[in-house]
Amino acid sequence: MVWESSLPGSKASKSILYIPKNLKADKDDLILVYGKGSLNAVSGVDGEVLWKKDFSGESIEVSHIIQSSDVIYVTGFVDSSKISVYGLNAKNGELLENNHAALPFGTFGELLSVSGDMFVVLDEMRSKIVIVHLRNGEISYNQKHISDLTKDLAGQAVILPSRLPGMFALNINSYVLLIKVTNQGELVLVDKVNNGAAVSDSLSISEDEHAFAFVHYGDNKIHLSVKNVNDWNHDLLKESIVIDHQKGKIDKIFVNNYVRTDRSHGFRALMVMEDHSLLLVQQGEIVWSREDGLASVVDVTTSELPVQKEGVSVAKVEQNLFEWLKGHMLKLKGTLMIASPDDLAAIQALRLRSSEKSKMTRDHNGFRKLLIVLTRAGKVFALHTGDGRVVWSILLPSLHKSEACENPVGLHIYQWQVPHHHALDENPSVLVVGQCGPSLSTPAVLSFIDAYTGMELKSLSPAHTAAQVIPLPHTDSTEQRLHLIIDDKQHAYLYPRTPEAIDILKHEFSNVYWYSVDADNGVIRGHALKSNCIQEAVDEYCFDFRDLWSVVFPSESEKIIATMTRKSNEVVHTQAKVMTDYDVMYKYISKNLLFVANAAPKAAGEIGTVIPEEAWLVIYILDTVTGRILHRMTHHGCQGPVHAVFSENWVVYHYFNLRAHRYEMSVVEIYDQSRADNKDVWRFVLGKHNLTSPVSSYSRPEVIAKSQSYFFTHSVKAIEVTSTAKGITSKQLLIGTIGDQVLALDKRFLDPRRTVNPSQAEKEDGIIPLTDSLPIIPQSYITHALKVEGLRGIVTVPAKLESTSLVFAYGVDLFFTQIAPSRTYDSLTEDFSYALLLLTIVALVAAIFVTWVLSERKDLQDKWR
Amino acid sequence: MQPKSPLLLLLLLSLQLFICFAFAQSTTGSAEGYTIYGRVKIPSNLGTKDYIIPGKVSNVKVILNGGQRVTFLRPDGYFSFHNVPAGTHLIEVAALGYFFSPVRVDVSARNPGKIQAALTESRRGLTEFVLEPLKEEQYYEIREPFSIMSIVKSPMGLMVGFMLIVVFLMPKLMENMDPEEMRRAQEEMRNQGVPSLASMLPGAARSN
């Protein structure tokens, strides 16, 4: 970076950057920048603002800056029907002239520059094209009906924002019209392309030649043509390519030229696809492609891989016989040393594919899994945890733009069917929940995808919305999980829509509870099912629900900024926790706990806006079945953002302490006091203990909470906790820091029992002496020297091996690793030498045999003596 | 139209007032806030690193208030945040391989342009706004270099050492013993019967 210049201003407006040609003021190259309601001329050498013209007093919305010799014209609309032009002296910004022209109608869309001083825009009915001509600051305009250009087209027209000299492109229905603007301001229809997709900006290839590219679809292919703007009949390039259907339509195209060896012009085109992937096309071939849609992961879930079938070679599962044979031929070639470098590369790839790590079958340790990610473009990818390759991808047809669903967005992805006990021959499937548009009142879209093949099994577009999706802890006979989808009209809908699911739900009807958070009004409500919907159309999968309880926070002093619950699939090994003095504490383990963090309304914003006296943070731990507040605590002089993680009986949260001006992390652990008297042996003997009584939200056990706070150096982007198969292994917190690294911090550092001088017994129990801040040990960054740029979330999944947890961190980059919080105590390390072990055993057996023979011989000699 | 016009006039007046106000502020060079200038200094002699190329500072991010704004360094290490409102702010430096303490920055509203900075980790005030890493971060555990001593010191090494002492030094000790005494001891031993390995093995027991 050479210089940086900040342009002050008071009004929000669109930003325009314009670099005039051959314009010098005192030998400085001028850069014209419009932003925040004023035009600034910035020196290209050192970034100094040379002059400035403020437009914030005028109501003009500046859209273009044009230059004619030494005069800069700034043009734009006032109230979409009045064109205004200001002429400024390029040297000093002096206002030379100001002209207005009122159009007799409103306009639609942006003003598009066609050539130096000619602009086109549509009128508000989108049936006429208005050509605006600015000649030396004078405004003149004429208009033309689209129907005059082409008879048989009707529909809403849109001007495509491609910059072409003397031309523009108009999109009506599926047609793209290329229209030339003559110097007199007349419009001539040049071409009409059916199924047109995208038009690039023009590219200057020589003095007065301008080329541009456009693509259209036809016979399952994409036709790319590069044409000269002035010479329409002649194609500079015409290619057709086949692009994977899963990439969708072409959103944008950019061209670039190179000079071939025979001095003719060659072109390469960069295409931006609907699924946000990039393709570079040159000479009719895709040179490279990048799945850049993976940079915007919305939600992640995992799926097991298929079980390796006995008697069937893996090779046959993965590929057909021919490819299998080809692979073996290649390997044979490799061993006979007759393979070409290409073959060698193929063998290498084959080896990598068939290596243990990247096999497409389930492994014994559960390290190999499929990560199923939903991206913002509405595409679902399955990534292999072994090498991160894309196993399958699908651009969801149900998340396509359509009449009924204008701006579909994918929201969440859930495990729909996880076959393990029965129904093992069925493939697992995932559920993608989306909605038609950004607001919560748009209808929901549901899509079910096979996790092995990536096929969309079925899709539903129900009439209701999806404000909340609740996976229930029940599955039907085919292992499909029951889900309740809550809409914004106080109805709950049951999925899957089968009579069996209804029966299961009827059975558990009174045990279904959930909560909703209304952050705007500061209310948390608990709900339970009531009865079938009372509607005109009978829908037996629709239920009314009632409010059980509500917690209303005082809006003048508290505002909800964060909530967190336990993961529903978390496994807890033991409820009892043995203290150093052989005392037993019982963890209060309930699935229905909710952590809520409220900030003072003034301190709900960002750091640096409030003083410590005005800021406080109140945290609550609620029971979501009864609405009972188990614990409440106030941190004075603290503010958000709060990042929290809830596991077993503890919650850890990160916030900012304004008094110390440092970040803090606190831990709260909840213990069940009602079981605390079970220490007496006689009670066990007489059977008077209550250990076997179930943990239930219906009873009101006495609980106590212990908490402690520590300083933490960094800002935090995400916090997660490791999860293991049986919950025996100690836990680590995974903290995504502001530097886009992931730090693994032992839970032992966040233990409310830490004291300044732990006794010998406590030390043996693994209690770390209390320090005011949490240590950051560089070796415990699980990302090591890597960065997960733009980190947004961390997901942990248990492996089958108890010691190991799989970690997936996503942002612009994706990062996957497996970690063992208490080292791999149940497996050998990777660098363990089996050969050495075998050798040692063989040597030992040989030694025993030799010594036995020797000893026998000595015995015999002794007896002979 | 008549009743509307006073309101319009008022609106216009207030608009003009607003413009005047904005103009007056912009002349002081701070329309909305103040500018924080600073410098990040990474010592180049702190050993060589694979993942930080010395002098390549473009990957260093300077972050205001936990991600509110992010800026990058110029080649000479300078950075700036513009239009920062008065108040107490937090600046963090994210550079791979170095540990930076977050910095508390007080932008004073009373005497404009006065900025105070202090490291939050050590509570040390900064006289000039130059940020230096507190320490280097080594993300990989360094593999212990191979040495004879480490093998000798290990439990296995100690056991082998003891065995060697027994094997080589014990006979030496025996040599120093009186031959008469030695013979007597051997006699005694033979009377008791030396437990041999062969007698311990099941096959050998039968041959006895």
mmCIF file of N, CA, C and O in Angstrom, chain B residues 48-123:
data_model
loop_
_atom_site.group_PDB
_atom_site.id
_atom_site.type_symbol
_atom_site.label_atom_id
_atom_site.label_comp_id
_atom_site.label_asym_id
_atom_site.label_seq_id
_atom_site.Cartn_x
_atom_site.Cartn_y
_atom_site.Cartn_z
ATOM 1 N N THR B 48 14.582 -16.741 11.736
ATOM 2 C CA THR B 48 13.874 -16.899 10.469
ATOM 3 C C THR B 48 12.676 -17.803 10.664
ATOM 4 O O THR B 48 12.708 -18.759 11.421
ATOM 5 N N LYS B 49 11.639 -17.458 9.969
ATOM 6 C CA LYS B 49 10.402 -18.230 10.048
ATOM 7 C C LYS B 49 9.993 -18.612 8.639
ATOM 8 O O LYS B 49 10.175 -17.846 7.708
ATOM 9 N N ASP B 50 9.416 -19.762 8.536
ATOM 10 C CA ASP B 50 8.971 -20.196 7.224
ATOM 11 C C ASP B 50 7.700 -19.487 6.804
ATOM 12 O O ASP B 50 7.469 -19.220 5.649
ATOM 13 N N TYR B 51 6.865 -19.231 7.798
ATOM 14 C CA TYR B 51 5.549 -18.714 7.429
ATOM 15 C C TYR B 51 5.452 -17.207 7.512
ATOM 16 O O TYR B 51 4.456 -16.633 7.144
ATOM 17 N N ILE B 52 6.455 -16.535 8.026
ATOM 18 C CA ILE B 52 6.469 -15.074 7.923
ATOM 19 C C ILE B 52 7.720 -14.699 7.172
ATOM 20 O O ILE B 52 8.825 -14.902 7.648
ATOM 21 N N ILE B 53 7.537 -14.193 5.984
ATOM 22 C CA ILE B 53 8.685 -13.761 5.231
ATOM 23 C C ILE B 53 9.021 -12.363 5.739
ATOM 24 O O ILE B 53 8.160 -11.503 5.797
ATOM 25 N N PRO B 54 10.251 -12.136 6.171
ATOM 26 C CA PRO B 54 10.579 -10.823 6.733
ATOM 27 C C PRO B 54 10.282 -9.734 5.717
ATOM 28 O O PRO B 54 10.573 -9.865 4.534
ATOM 29 N N GLY B 55 9.706 -8.686 6.170
ATOM 30 C CA GLY B 55 9.388 -7.569 5.286
ATOM 31 C C GLY B 55 8.061 -7.721 4.602
ATOM 32 O O GLY B 55 7.496 -6.758 4.112
ATOM 33 N N LYS B 56 7.517 -8.918 4.593
ATOM 34 C CA LYS B 56 6.202 -9.079 3.971
ATOM 35 C C LYS B 56 5.141 -8.851 5.029
ATOM 36 O O LYS B 56 4.806 -9.737 5.808
ATOM 37 N N VAL B 57 4.678 -7.639 5.075
ATOM 38 C CA VAL B 57 3.758 -7.285 6.146
ATOM 39 C C VAL B 57 2.334 -7.168 5.636
ATOM 40 O O VAL B 57 1.443 -6.795 6.375
ATOM 41 N N SER B 58 2.130 -7.539 4.379
ATOM 42 C CA SER B 58 0.787 -7.336 3.838
ATOM 43 C C SER B 58 -0.228 -8.287 4.454
ATOM 44 O O SER B 58 -1.422 -8.079 4.350
ATOM 45 N N ASN B 59 0.258 -9.346 5.114
ATOM 46 C CA ASN B 59 -0.691 -10.272 5.725
ATOM 47 C C ASN B 59 -1.062 -9.874 7.141
ATOM 48 O O ASN B 59 -1.831 -10.557 7.790
ATOM 49 N N VAL B 60 -0.478 -8.804 7.618
ATOM 50 C CA VAL B 60 -0.763 -8.370 8.983
ATOM 51 C C VAL B 60 -2.034 -7.534 8.962
ATOM 52 O O VAL B 60 -2.191 -6.644 8.131
ATOM 53 N N LYS B 61 -2.924 -7.860 9.870
ATOM 54 C CA LYS B 61 -4.171 -7.104 9.966
ATOM 55 C C LYS B 61 -4.164 -6.299 11.249
ATOM 56 O O LYS B 61 -3.696 -6.780 12.280
ATOM 57 N N VAL B 62 -4.679 -5.109 11.195
ATOM 58 C CA VAL B 62 -4.877 -4.309 12.402
ATOM 59 C C VAL B 62 -6.382 -4.156 12.567
ATOM 60 O O VAL B 62 -7.072 -3.742 11.640
ATOM 61 N N ILE B 63 -6.879 -4.542 13.726
ATOM 62 C CA ILE B 63 -8.325 -4.671 13.915
ATOM 63 C C ILE B 63 -8.772 -3.717 15.016
ATOM 64 O O ILE B 63 -8.194 -3.690 16.105
ATOM 65 N N LEU B 64 -9.793 -2.936 14.728
ATOM 66 C CA LEU B 64 -10.331 -1.992 15.700
ATOM 67 C C LEU B 64 -11.589 -2.588 16.327
ATOM 68 O O LEU B 64 -12.481 -3.064 15.613
ATOM 69 N N ASN B 65 -11.650 -2.552 17.634
ATOM 70 C CA ASN B 65 -12.841 -2.943 18.388
ATOM 71 C C ASN B 65 -13.391 -4.313 17.997
ATOM 72 O O ASN B 65 -14.579 -4.466 17.719
ATOM 73 N N GLY B 66 -12.527 -5.286 17.969
ATOM 74 C CA GLY B 66 -12.958 -6.670 17.754
ATOM 75 C C GLY B 66 -13.620 -6.911 16.418
ATOM 76 O O GLY B 66 -14.573 -7.675 16.335
ATOM 77 N N GLY B 67 -13.140 -6.284 15.366
ATOM 78 C CA GLY B 67 -13.654 -6.585 14.041
ATOM 79 C C GLY B 67 -14.553 -5.526 13.441
ATOM 80 O O GLY B 67 -15.067 -5.696 12.349
ATOM 81 N N GLN B 68 -14.735 -4.417 14.163
ATOM 82 C CA GLN B 68 -15.556 -3.324 13.635
ATOM 83 C C GLN B 68 -14.931 -2.779 12.355
ATOM 84 O O GLN B 68 -15.605 -2.539 11.366
ATOM 85 N N ARG B 69 -13.620 -2.592 12.387
ATOM 86 C CA ARG B 69 -12.897 -2.144 11.203
ATOM 87 C C ARG B 69 -11.568 -2.875 11.126
ATOM 88 O O ARG B 69 -10.985 -3.205 12.148
ATOM 89 N N VAL B 70 -11.111 -3.092 9.911
ATOM 90 C CA VAL B 70 -9.851 -3.799 9.700
ATOM 91 C C VAL B 70 -9.021 -2.975 8.737
ATOM 92 O O VAL B 70 -9.545 -2.454 7.744
ATOM 93 N N THR B 71 -7.754 -2.818 9.027
ATOM 94 C CA THR B 71 -6.879 -2.140 8.081
ATOM 95 C C THR B 71 -5.585 -2.932 7.945
ATOM 96 O O THR B 71 -5.314 -3.845 8.721
ATOM 97 N N PHE B 72 -4.830 -2.575 6.938
ATOM 98 C CA PHE B 72 -3.578 -3.280 6.660
ATOM 99 C C PHE B 72 -2.410 -2.309 6.797
ATOM 100 O O PHE B 72 -2.607 -1.106 6.898
ATOM 101 N N LEU B 73 -1.229 -2.845 6.765
ATOM 102 C CA LEU B 73 -0.047 -2.016 6.986
ATOM 103 C C LEU B 73 0.506 -1.504 5.665
ATOM 104 O O LEU B 73 0.429 -2.175 4.644
ATOM 105 N N ARG B 74 1.099 -0.321 5.734
ATOM 106 C CA ARG B 74 1.886 0.133 4.598
ATOM 107 C C ARG B 74 3.241 -0.564 4.668
ATOM 108 O O ARG B 74 3.591 -1.142 5.697
ATOM 109 N N PRO B 75 4.028 -0.507 3.593
ATOM 110 C CA PRO B 75 5.311 -1.235 3.629
ATOM 111 C C PRO B 75 6.197 -0.810 4.789
ATOM 112 O O PRO B 75 6.994 -1.605 5.295
ATOM 113 N N ASP B 76 6.074 0.446 5.231
ATOM 114 C CA ASP B 76 6.909 0.893 6.341
ATOM 115 C C ASP B 76 6.274 0.587 7.689
ATOM 116 O O ASP B 76 6.795 0.990 8.726
ATOM 117 N N GLY B 77 5.135 -0.112 7.698
ATOM 118 C CA GLY B 77 4.538 -0.534 8.961
ATOM 119 C C GLY B 77 3.507 0.409 9.530
ATOM 120 O O GLY B 77 2.958 0.156 10.585
ATOM 121 N N TYR B 78 3.235 1.513 8.850
ATOM 122 C CA TYR B 78 2.262 2.462 9.387
ATOM 123 C C TYR B 78 0.843 2.042 9.034
ATOM 124 O O TYR B 78 0.596 1.418 8.008
ATOM 125 N N PHE B 79 -0.064 2.377 9.904
ATOM 126 C CA PHE B 79 -1.480 2.141 9.625
ATOM 127 C C PHE B 79 -2.272 3.318 10.171
ATOM 128 O O PHE B 79 -1.756 4.120 10.959
ATOM 129 N N SER B 80 -3.506 3.456 9.748
ATOM 130 C CA SER B 80 -4.330 4.539 10.277
ATOM 131 C C SER B 80 -5.795 4.140 10.240
ATOM 132 O O SER B 80 -6.232 3.381 9.373
ATOM 133 N N PHE B 81 -6.535 4.609 11.200
ATOM 134 C CA PHE B 81 -7.987 4.476 11.226
ATOM 135 C C PHE B 81 -8.558 5.889 11.174
ATOM 136 O O PHE B 81 -8.188 6.739 11.986
ATOM 137 N N HIS B 82 -9.449 6.130 10.234
ATOM 138 C CA HIS B 82 -10.025 7.462 10.106
ATOM 139 C C HIS B 82 -11.407 7.497 10.731
ATOM 140 O O HIS B 82 -12.074 6.480 10.849
ATOM 141 N N ASN B 83 -11.812 8.703 11.064
ATOM 142 C CA ASN B 83 -13.165 8.940 11.576
ATOM 143 C C ASN B 83 -13.500 8.056 12.771
ATOM 144 O O ASN B 83 -14.553 7.441 12.830
ATOM 145 N N VAL B 84 -12.583 7.970 13.714
ATOM 146 C CA VAL B 84 -12.848 7.201 14.924
ATOM 147 C C VAL B 84 -13.477 8.152 15.943
ATOM 148 O O VAL B 84 -12.904 9.203 16.221
ATOM 149 N N PRO B 85 -14.642 7.836 16.468
ATOM 150 C CA PRO B 85 -15.254 8.738 17.440
ATOM 151 C C PRO B 85 -14.470 8.753 18.746
ATOM 152 O O PRO B 85 -13.740 7.810 19.061
ATOM 153 N N ALA B 86 -14.657 9.823 19.509
ATOM 154 C CA ALA B 86 -13.989 9.924 20.805
ATOM 155 C C ALA B 86 -14.498 8.814 21.712
ATOM 156 O O ALA B 86 -15.665 8.423 21.648
ATOM 157 N N GLY B 87 -13.611 8.297 22.547
ATOM 158 C CA GLY B 87 -13.997 7.200 23.429
ATOM 159 C C GLY B 87 -12.805 6.295 23.654
ATOM 160 O O GLY B 87 -11.682 6.612 23.263
ATOM 161 N N THR B 88 -13.064 5.181 24.270
ATOM 162 C CA THR B 88 -11.992 4.228 24.539
ATOM 163 C C THR B 88 -12.137 3.055 23.582
ATOM 164 O O THR B 88 -13.203 2.442 23.508
ATOM 165 N N HIS B 89 -11.113 2.775 22.867
ATOM 166 C CA HIS B 89 -11.173 1.739 21.831
ATOM 167 C C HIS B 89 -10.121 0.667 22.080
ATOM 168 O O HIS B 89 -9.239 0.838 22.918
ATOM 169 N N LEU B 90 -10.243 -0.392 21.308
ATOM 170 C CA LEU B 90 -9.312 -1.511 21.435
ATOM 171 C C LEU B 90 -8.749 -1.819 20.055
ATOM 172 O O LEU B 90 -9.503 -1.972 19.096
ATOM 173 N N ILE B 91 -7.432 -1.873 19.986
ATOM 174 C CA ILE B 91 -6.797 -2.210 18.705
ATOM 175 C C ILE B 91 -6.040 -3.523 18.881
ATOM 176 O O ILE B 91 -5.313 -3.706 19.856
ATOM 177 N N GLU B 92 -6.264 -4.440 17.958
ATOM 178 C CA GLU B 92 -5.555 -5.720 18.002
ATOM 179 C C GLU B 92 -4.766 -5.888 16.712
ATOM 180 O O GLU B 92 -5.196 -5.424 15.652
ATOM 181 N N VAL B 93 -3.645 -6.550 16.808
ATOM 182 C CA VAL B 93 -2.823 -6.828 15.628
ATOM 183 C C VAL B 93 -2.808 -8.335 15.427
ATOM 184 O O VAL B 93 -2.498 -9.083 16.349
ATOM 185 N N ALA B 94 -3.196 -8.772 14.254
ATOM 186 C CA ALA B 94 -3.187 -10.204 13.955
ATOM 187 C C ALA B 94 -2.063 -10.476 12.970
ATOM 188 O O ALA B 94 -2.152 -10.102 11.808
ATOM 189 N N ALA B 95 -0.995 -11.067 13.462
ATOM 190 C CA ALA B 95 0.135 -11.422 12.607
ATOM 191 C C ALA B 95 0.530 -12.831 12.958
ATOM 192 O O ALA B 95 0.785 -13.141 14.120
ATOM 193 N N LEU B 96 0.565 -13.691 11.954
ATOM 194 C CA LEU B 96 0.885 -15.084 12.196
ATOM 195 C C LEU B 96 2.333 -15.201 12.666
ATOM 196 O O LEU B 96 3.224 -14.628 12.063
ATOM 197 N N GLY B 97 2.526 -15.893 13.765
ATOM 198 C CA GLY B 97 3.885 -16.105 14.245
ATOM 199 C C GLY B 97 4.301 -15.150 15.342
ATOM 200 O O GLY B 97 5.361 -15.311 15.919
ATOM 201 N N TYR B 98 3.472 -14.154 15.647
ATOM 202 C CA TYR B 98 3.821 -13.214 16.703
ATOM 203 C C TYR B 98 2.638 -13.016 17.626
ATOM 204 O O TYR B 98 1.488 -13.076 17.206
ATOM 205 N N PHE B 99 2.958 -12.760 18.872
ATOM 206 C CA PHE B 99 1.917 -12.506 19.854
ATOM 207 C C PHE B 99 1.921 -11.017 20.168
ATOM 208 O O PHE B 99 2.883 -10.494 20.706
ATOM 209 N N PHE B 100 0.844 -10.338 19.820
ATOM 210 C CA PHE B 100 0.699 -8.919 20.097
ATOM 211 C C PHE B 100 -0.302 -8.744 21.222
ATOM 212 O O PHE B 100 -1.333 -9.416 21.255
ATOM 213 N N SER B 101 -0.002 -7.822 22.095
ATOM 214 C CA SER B 101 -0.986 -7.490 23.120
ATOM 215 C C SER B 101 -2.002 -6.530 22.510
ATOM 216 O O SER B 101 -1.639 -5.648 21.742
ATOM 217 N N PRO B 102 -3.285 -6.704 22.840
ATOM 218 C CA PRO B 102 -4.245 -5.692 22.405
ATOM 219 C C PRO B 102 -3.889 -4.339 23.046
ATOM 220 O O PRO B 102 -3.275 -4.294 24.112
ATOM 221 N N VAL B 103 -4.252 -3.269 22.384
ATOM 222 C CA VAL B 103 -3.897 -1.943 22.866
ATOM 223 C C VAL B 103 -5.170 -1.158 23.167
ATOM 224 O O VAL B 103 -6.092 -1.133 22.355
ATOM 225 N N ARG B 104 -5.190 -0.566 24.335
ATOM 226 C CA ARG B 104 -6.304 0.290 24.711
ATOM 227 C C ARG B 104 -5.976 1.691 24.221
ATOM 228 O O ARG B 104 -4.910 2.219 24.502
ATOM 229 N N VAL B 105 -6.873 2.287 23.458
ATOM 230 C CA VAL B 105 -6.622 3.606 22.882
ATOM 231 C C VAL B 105 -7.703 4.550 23.376
ATOM 232 O O VAL B 105 -8.887 4.303 23.169
ATOM 233 N N ASP B 106 -7.294 5.610 24.047
ATOM 234 C CA ASP B 106 -8.247 6.616 24.500
ATOM 235 C C ASP B 106 -8.181 7.799 23.563
ATOM 236 O O ASP B 106 -7.148 8.457 23.455
ATOM 237 N N VAL B 107 -9.288 8.044 22.887
ATOM 238 C CA VAL B 107 -9.364 9.222 22.022
ATOM 239 C C VAL B 107 -10.121 10.278 22.824
ATOM 240 O O VAL B 107 -11.285 10.100 23.161
ATOM 241 N N SER B 108 -9.437 11.356 23.131
ATOM 242 C CA SER B 108 -10.010 12.363 24.016
ATOM 243 C C SER B 108 -10.962 13.267 23.248
ATOM 244 O O SER B 108 -10.681 13.676 22.126
ATOM 245 N N ALA B 109 -12.076 13.557 23.849
ATOM 246 C CA ALA B 109 -13.037 14.461 23.227
ATOM 247 C C ALA B 109 -12.731 15.905 23.602
ATOM 248 O O ALA B 109 -13.077 16.826 22.876
ATOM 249 N N ARG B 110 -12.107 16.111 24.759
ATOM 250 C CA ARG B 110 -11.900 17.483 25.258
ATOM 251 C C ARG B 110 -10.775 18.179 24.501
ATOM 252 O O ARG B 110 -10.963 19.238 23.947
ATOM 253 N N ASN B 111 -9.598 17.581 24.500
ATOM 254 C CA ASN B 111 -8.569 18.200 23.670
ATOM 255 C C ASN B 111 -8.402 17.366 22.410
ATOM 256 O O ASN B 111 -7.841 16.278 22.436
ATOM 257 N N PRO B 112 -8.942 17.891 21.312
ATOM 258 C CA PRO B 112 -9.055 17.088 20.094
ATOM 259 C C PRO B 112 -7.692 16.615 19.613
ATOM 260 O O PRO B 112 -6.696 17.334 19.672
ATOM 261 N N GLY B 113 -7.710 15.406 19.147
ATOM 262 C CA GLY B 113 -6.495 14.858 18.570
ATOM 263 C C GLY B 113 -5.581 14.210 19.589
ATOM 264 O O GLY B 113 -4.610 13.562 19.231
ATOM 265 N N LYS B 114 -5.891 14.352 20.867
ATOM 266 C CA LYS B 114 -5.017 13.744 21.877
ATOM 267 C C LYS B 114 -5.391 12.277 22.018
ATOM 268 O O LYS B 114 -6.550 11.933 22.277
ATOM 269 N N ILE B 115 -4.425 11.422 21.815
ATOM 270 C CA ILE B 115 -4.686 9.984 21.837
ATOM 271 C C ILE B 115 -3.696 9.337 22.791
ATOM 272 O O ILE B 115 -2.496 9.590 22.721
ATOM 273 N N GLN B 116 -4.228 8.542 23.702
ATOM 274 C CA GLN B 116 -3.369 7.825 24.635
ATOM 275 C C GLN B 116 -3.502 6.337 24.385
ATOM 276 O O GLN B 116 -4.592 5.852 24.103
ATOM 277 N N ALA B 117 -2.414 5.633 24.519
ATOM 278 C CA ALA B 117 -2.454 4.196 24.257
ATOM 279 C C ALA B 117 -1.763 3.434 25.378
ATOM 280 O O ALA B 117 -0.822 3.937 25.988
ATOM 281 N N ALA B 118 -2.277 2.243 25.662
ATOM 282 C CA ALA B 118 -1.669 1.400 26.685
ATOM 283 C C ALA B 118 -1.880 -0.050 26.322
ATOM 284 O O ALA B 118 -2.934 -0.427 25.794
ATOM 285 N N LEU B 119 -0.873 -0.876 26.579
ATOM 286 C CA LEU B 119 -1.008 -2.309 26.330
ATOM 287 C C LEU B 119 -1.905 -2.902 27.411
ATOM 288 O O LEU B 119 -1.679 -2.651 28.599
ATOM 289 N N THR B 120 -2.895 -3.671 27.043
ATOM 290 C CA THR B 120 -3.788 -4.215 28.057
ATOM 291 C C THR B 120 -3.175 -5.411 28.768
ATOM 292 O O THR B 120 -3.527 -5.704 29.898
ATOM 293 N N GLU B 121 -2.263 -6.108 28.118
ATOM 294 C CA GLU B 121 -1.698 -7.310 28.749
ATOM 295 C C GLU B 121 -0.778 -6.933 29.905
ATOM 296 O O GLU B 121 -0.821 -7.526 30.960
ATOM 297 N N SER B 122 0.086 -5.905 29.675
ATOM 298 C CA SER B 122 1.048 -5.554 30.704
ATOM 299 C C SER B 122 0.684 -4.252 31.399
ATOM 300 O O SER B 122 1.402 -3.805 32.273
ATOM 301 N N ARG B 123 -0.425 -3.645 30.992
ATOM 302 C CA ARG B 123 -0.876 -2.356 31.514
ATOM 303 C C ARG B 123 0.217 -1.294 31.396
ATOM 304 O O ARG B 123 0.347 -0.416 32.226
#
